[in-house]
Amino acid sequence: MEQTFSFDVPAKEAKQIQAQMREYIAEMQRSNERIKKDQEEIDRLKAKTRANLAELAQMQGI
């Protein structure tokens, strides 16, 4: 069961909280972009490694 709370926050404090939340969200978006780029690099290196292993296997006649 969900509970709802209601309270008043001074306007200045509410603006500070909103700004901080926006910054947290922006940081999460930046982190997600870094993770995406890292995964792309991992995938690229995996493909390169597989190609190198295939080339080595061919050279050894496996």
C-alpha atoms as one frame of an Amber mdcrd trajectory, in Angstrom:
protein
   0.000   0.000   0.000   1.382   3.385  -0.988   1.427   6.238   1.479   1.322
   9.862   0.416   2.788  12.624   2.514   2.064  16.288   2.100   4.167  19.119
   3.455   5.082  22.670   2.561   8.591  23.574   1.533   9.783  27.152   1.261
  10.080  28.253  -2.381  13.845  28.847  -2.116  14.439  25.381  -0.705  12.166
  23.807  -3.330  14.188  25.493  -6.107  17.424  24.207  -4.576  16.033  20.689
  -4.373  14.823  20.866  -7.991  18.219  22.109  -9.152  19.972  19.341  -7.275
  17.631  16.726  -8.715  18.245  18.061 -12.240  22.002  17.775 -11.623  21.613
  14.189 -10.368  19.598  13.294 -13.458  22.165  14.961 -15.735  24.964  13.014
 -14.026  23.045   9.770 -14.510  22.635  10.589 -18.204  26.364  11.318 -18.520
  27.124   8.042 -16.749  24.828   6.159 -19.101  26.610   7.685 -22.093  30.002
   6.632 -20.686  28.680   3.119 -20.078  27.342   2.979 -23.640  30.698   4.087
 -25.084  32.556   1.624 -22.868  30.285  -1.203 -24.053  30.891  -0.220 -27.681
  34.650  -0.372 -27.036  34.292  -3.769 -25.332  32.301  -5.089 -28.287  34.879
  -3.728 -30.736  37.741  -5.355 -28.821  35.838  -8.652 -28.604  35.379  -8.690
 -32.361  39.040  -7.859 -32.900  40.126 -10.597 -30.487  37.896 -13.153 -32.205
  39.324 -12.162 -35.585  42.884 -12.460 -34.244  42.128 -15.883 -32.744  40.610
 -17.057 -36.019  43.692 -15.853 -37.879  45.985 -17.637 -35.441  43.986 -20.845
 -35.713  44.190 -20.657 -39.496  47.941 -20.097 -39.335  48.347 -23.173 -37.138
  46.114 -25.231 -39.381  43.520 -25.871 -36.705
